[in-house]
Short mmCIF file of C-alpha atoms in Angstrom, two decimals:
data_model
loop_
_atom_site.label_atom_id
_atom_site.label_comp_id
_atom_site.label_asym_id
_atom_site.label_seq_id
_atom_site.Cartn_x
_atom_site.Cartn_y
_atom_site.Cartn_z
CA MET A 1 104.39 64.88 74.82
CA GLY A 2 102.69 61.09 75.93
CA LYS A 3 100.51 59.38 73.09
CA GLY A 4 96.84 60.61 72.75
CA LYS A 5 94.50 58.17 73.51
CA LEU A 6 92.81 57.16 70.48
CA ALA A 7 96.33 56.38 69.44
CA LYS A 8 97.13 54.47 72.68
CA PHE A 9 93.80 52.69 71.81
CA ALA A 10 95.22 52.02 68.50
CA ASP A 11 98.56 50.39 69.84
CA MET A 12 96.25 47.99 72.06
CA ARG A 13 94.52 46.87 69.14
CA THR A 14 97.63 45.79 67.63
CA PHE A 15 99.11 43.87 70.98
CA PRO A 16 98.45 40.22 70.92
CA ASN A 17 98.70 40.23 74.89
CA VAL A 18 95.54 42.72 75.03
CA PHE A 19 91.85 41.86 74.42
CA GLU A 20 88.71 43.59 74.30
CA PRO A 21 86.02 41.84 74.39
CA VAL A 22 82.68 43.11 73.78
CA LEU A 23 80.66 42.61 76.88
CA SER A 24 77.27 44.39 78.02
CA PHE A 25 75.25 44.19 81.95
CA LYS A 26 72.30 44.09 79.52
CA ASP A 27 73.28 40.46 78.03
CA SER A 28 74.50 37.38 79.67
CA GLU A 29 77.07 36.49 76.38
CA PRO A 30 80.59 35.12 78.08
CA PHE A 31 84.00 35.99 76.28
CA GLU A 32 85.15 34.06 73.84
CA LYS A 33 88.44 33.09 76.31
CA LYS A 34 86.50 31.67 79.42
CA GLY A 35 87.30 28.70 80.50
CA CYS A 36 90.24 28.52 78.30
CA TRP A 37 93.22 31.47 79.02
CA ASN A 38 95.35 28.55 79.99
CA SER A 39 95.47 26.71 76.70
CA SER A 40 94.66 29.37 74.20
CA PHE A 41 96.91 32.22 74.96
CA PHE A 42 98.96 31.23 77.59
CA GLN A 43 99.79 27.42 76.52
CA ASN A 44 100.64 26.18 80.10
CA GLY A 45 98.94 24.82 83.01
CA ASN A 46 100.40 27.08 85.54
CA PRO A 47 97.85 29.27 88.03
CA ILE A 48 95.97 32.51 86.84
CA VAL A 49 96.55 35.44 88.74
CA LEU A 50 93.75 38.67 88.47
CA GLU A 51 94.86 42.54 88.88
CA LEU A 52 91.63 44.08 88.85
CA GLY A 53 91.74 47.48 88.34
CA CYS A 54 95.17 47.39 87.21
CA GLY A 55 95.34 50.88 86.37
CA ARG A 56 98.69 51.15 83.94
CA GLY A 57 99.45 48.02 84.56
CA GLU A 58 102.64 48.01 86.69
CA TYR A 59 101.56 45.67 89.34
CA THR A 60 100.63 42.94 86.51
CA VAL A 61 104.07 43.12 85.12
CA GLY A 62 106.02 43.52 88.07
CA LEU A 63 104.45 40.42 89.23
CA ALA A 64 105.00 39.01 85.64
CA ARG A 65 108.40 39.17 85.69
CA LEU A 66 108.87 38.10 89.75
CA CYS A 67 107.17 34.73 89.20
CA PRO A 68 107.42 32.95 85.90
CA GLU A 69 105.42 30.36 87.14
CA ARG A 70 102.41 32.32 87.68
CA ASN A 71 100.04 33.86 84.44
CA PHE A 72 98.93 37.05 84.87
CA ILE A 73 96.02 39.02 84.37
CA GLY A 74 95.41 43.19 84.36
CA ILE A 75 91.80 44.63 83.94
CA ASP A 76 90.91 47.84 83.76
CA ILE A 77 87.98 49.08 81.29
CA LYS A 78 90.43 52.62 81.45
CA GLY A 79 92.66 51.08 77.77
CA ALA A 80 94.45 54.45 78.19
CA ARG A 81 96.20 54.01 81.45
CA MET A 82 96.90 50.04 80.75
CA TRP A 83 98.53 50.67 77.53
CA THR A 84 101.56 51.20 79.55
CA GLY A 85 101.62 48.16 81.23
CA ALA A 86 100.54 46.32 78.24
CA ARG A 87 103.67 47.70 75.93
CA ASP A 88 106.16 47.29 78.39
CA ALA A 89 104.84 44.00 78.38
CA TYR A 90 104.86 43.16 74.99
CA GLU A 91 108.44 44.84 74.05
CA SER A 92 109.38 42.58 77.49
CA GLU A 93 108.26 39.50 75.56
CA LEU A 94 106.70 38.61 78.86
CA LYS A 95 104.59 35.94 78.05
CA ASN A 96 102.65 35.50 81.40
CA ALA A 97 101.48 38.54 81.43
CA ALA A 98 98.20 39.59 79.91
CA PHE A 99 95.33 42.67 79.91
CA LEU A 100 91.72 42.59 79.59
CA ARG A 101 89.85 45.60 79.00
CA THR A 102 85.99 45.49 80.36
CA GLU A 103 84.36 46.28 83.75
CA ILE A 104 85.30 44.47 86.60
CA GLY A 105 81.32 43.59 87.15
CA LEU A 106 81.76 41.52 84.26
CA VAL A 107 84.55 39.26 85.46
CA ASP A 108 82.56 36.18 85.81
CA ARG A 109 81.91 36.47 81.90
CA CYS A 110 85.08 36.39 81.08
CA PHE A 111 86.36 33.31 83.55
CA ALA A 112 85.16 29.86 84.23
CA PRO A 113 84.32 28.86 87.63
CA GLY A 114 87.66 27.52 89.67
CA GLU A 115 90.24 29.46 86.57
CA VAL A 116 91.06 31.64 89.11
CA SER A 117 93.57 30.93 91.86
CA GLU A 118 94.36 34.75 93.29
CA ILE A 119 93.25 38.49 93.02
CA TRP A 120 94.82 41.60 93.72
CA LEU A 121 93.12 44.80 94.44
CA THR A 122 95.77 47.73 94.23
CA PHE A 123 94.60 51.00 95.53
CA PRO A 124 91.20 50.86 94.37
CA ASP A 125 88.50 53.85 94.68
CA PRO A 126 87.34 53.12 98.47
CA GLN A 127 83.72 54.07 97.45
CA MET A 128 82.91 55.24 100.74
CA LYS A 129 79.28 56.67 100.29
CA LYS A 130 77.91 53.26 98.40
CA VAL A 131 78.71 49.82 99.99
CA THR A 132 78.19 47.85 96.27
CA LYS A 133 80.56 48.90 94.40
CA ARG A 134 83.93 48.61 96.88
CA LEU A 135 85.95 45.81 95.41
CA THR A 136 86.00 44.08 98.46
CA SER A 137 82.11 43.76 99.19
CA THR A 138 80.19 40.66 99.41
CA ALA A 139 78.83 41.94 96.05
CA PHE A 140 81.83 41.99 94.63
CA LEU A 141 83.08 38.95 96.57
CA GLU A 142 80.21 36.47 94.98
CA ARG A 143 81.54 37.53 92.13
CA TYR A 144 84.92 36.25 92.55
CA ARG A 145 83.73 32.75 94.20
CA ARG A 146 82.28 32.20 90.61
CA ILE A 147 85.71 32.59 89.57
CA MET A 148 87.74 31.18 91.86
CA LYS A 149 89.15 27.90 93.31
CA PRO A 150 88.11 27.03 96.69
CA ASP A 151 89.92 29.03 99.56
CA GLY A 152 91.40 31.54 96.61
CA ILE A 153 93.64 34.26 97.76
CA ILE A 154 92.49 38.21 97.55
CA ASN A 155 95.11 40.73 98.50
CA LEU A 156 94.48 44.05 98.87
CA LYS A 157 96.94 47.14 99.06
CA THR A 158 95.52 50.60 99.81
CA ASP A 159 96.48 53.60 101.11
CA SER A 160 92.39 53.88 102.05
CA ASN A 161 92.42 53.29 105.90
CA PHE A 162 88.84 53.54 105.18
CA LEU A 163 88.74 50.44 102.63
CA TYR A 164 90.84 48.56 105.23
CA THR A 165 89.22 49.26 108.05
CA TYR A 166 86.34 47.88 106.43
CA THR A 167 87.55 44.63 104.95
CA THR A 168 89.04 43.62 107.79
CA LEU A 169 85.98 43.82 109.70
CA LEU A 170 84.10 42.36 106.82
CA VAL A 171 86.36 39.36 107.16
CA ASP A 172 86.43 39.33 110.80
CA ARG A 173 82.28 38.67 110.33
CA ASN A 174 82.87 36.16 108.44
CA SER A 175 85.36 34.62 109.90
CA LEU A 176 87.35 34.14 106.67
CA ARG A 177 91.06 33.00 107.14
CA SER A 178 93.15 36.03 107.11
CA ASP A 179 96.79 35.34 106.28
CA ILE A 180 98.40 38.49 106.98
CA ARG A 181 96.57 42.24 107.82
CA ILE A 182 99.56 45.14 108.02
CA ASN A 183 98.39 49.17 108.19
CA ASP A 184 101.59 50.42 107.67
CA LEU A 185 103.58 47.82 105.14
CA TYR A 186 106.92 49.59 104.92
CA ALA A 187 107.26 50.30 108.90
CA SER A 188 106.64 46.29 109.13
CA GLU A 189 109.79 43.68 108.75
CA ILE A 190 107.31 41.97 105.90
CA LYS A 191 110.07 41.89 102.76
CA ASP A 192 107.84 39.65 100.52
CA PRO A 193 109.03 41.68 97.33
CA ALA A 194 105.99 41.06 96.00
CA LEU A 195 104.60 43.57 98.19
CA ASN A 196 107.72 46.06 97.08
CA ILE A 197 106.37 46.46 94.00
CA GLN A 198 105.39 50.54 93.89
CA THR A 199 103.19 51.75 91.24
CA TYR A 200 103.17 55.64 90.50
CA TYR A 201 100.09 56.42 92.26
CA GLU A 202 101.31 54.28 94.99
CA GLN A 203 104.87 56.37 95.14
CA GLN A 204 102.31 59.49 95.13
CA TRP A 205 100.60 58.56 98.58
CA LEU A 206 104.18 57.58 99.76
CA GLN A 207 105.28 61.38 99.23
CA ARG A 208 102.16 62.98 100.88
CA GLY A 209 103.30 60.75 104.23
CA VAL A 210 100.31 58.31 103.81
CA SER A 211 100.79 54.91 104.68
CA ILE A 212 100.44 51.62 102.51
CA LYS A 213 97.93 49.13 104.37
CA TYR A 214 97.85 45.01 102.89
CA LEU A 215 95.86 42.67 103.96
CA ARG A 216 95.75 38.73 102.49
CA PHE A 217 92.47 36.89 103.13
CA ARG A 218 91.17 33.26 101.78
CA LEU A 219 87.56 33.45 100.29
CA PRO A 220 85.88 30.02 100.62
CA HIS A 221 83.13 28.60 98.65
CA ALA A 222 80.33 27.42 101.03
CA THR A 223 80.35 30.19 103.86
CA PRO A 224 77.77 32.65 103.64
CA LEU A 225 78.84 36.29 103.55
CA SER A 226 77.75 39.27 105.29
CA GLU A 227 78.40 42.54 105.65
CA PRO A 228 79.76 44.41 108.58
CA GLU A 229 77.41 47.13 110.50
CA ILE A 230 80.06 49.57 112.34
CA ASP A 231 80.40 52.97 112.63
CA ILE A 232 83.60 53.59 110.11
CA PRO A 233 85.50 56.96 109.64
CA LEU A 234 86.08 58.49 106.31
CA ASP A 235 89.65 58.95 104.98
CA ASP A 236 90.09 62.82 105.72
CA TYR A 237 92.37 63.77 102.97
CA ARG A 238 92.35 64.53 99.27
CA SER A 239 92.36 62.17 96.54
CA TYR A 240 93.91 62.47 93.32
CA ASN A 241 90.39 61.27 92.09
CA ARG A 242 87.60 61.80 94.59
CA GLN A 243 86.71 64.85 96.21
CA LYS A 244 87.24 65.17 100.58
CA LEU A 245 85.03 63.97 102.10
CA GLY A 246 85.97 65.16 106.12
CA LYS A 247 86.12 62.47 109.12
CA GLN A 248 82.36 62.02 109.01
CA VAL A 249 81.07 58.41 108.81
CA VAL A 250 78.70 56.48 107.28
CA ARG A 251 76.61 53.61 108.36
CA LEU A 252 77.31 50.00 106.70
CA ALA A 253 74.15 48.84 105.32
CA ARG A 254 73.87 44.89 105.20
CA THR A 255 73.12 43.97 101.51
#
């Protein structure tokens, strides 16, 4: 029998690698570690990589093990899920892995300009009905630019053909540099160990025969960003946490 949520929350408060700042969209107070993650926690000058919407934290932990020369921070609001990766990193004494429990929309309150080198978006909700909630929308890309180094790397790994198509169209519309784009990762010849990390949810998608898509692109600071205007078919299968929407199409609104 797994631990209950209250027990996990209590555990998290004892983990030195977990931070739970009290932040709100109603104020502008920054998190105390903004601008000093390397000096105050990691105690090195290595690049900082974020996993946004980290869920159980398996990707954050997997990347930290693969790349000891980088620092990794998993971010999610759901602490009971995050507990799994946080405990694993703590018990494994991974010094280059940390977890931050907060809303992704508050990320620029937790990191200073240029403090982040790379971002991973692993199986985010495609948010097919509301563009501004998509983690690859221009609204979120503008937030990422406030904390990333110029031409920082954005990685999207997803089961959603809708989100993959939307993001590739956005990248092309804004002439962003695309390093890799693959619509069936495990049928490709890419052998990057970082792409072979499989989370609990990814394994469920694979068992259902859903192909995994991957896109890596660069985010410049100066380029104005705009949304693509095109009809995209919605995903036509049932997710574990969203309703089946059928083969409808939506018009992507310019923000």
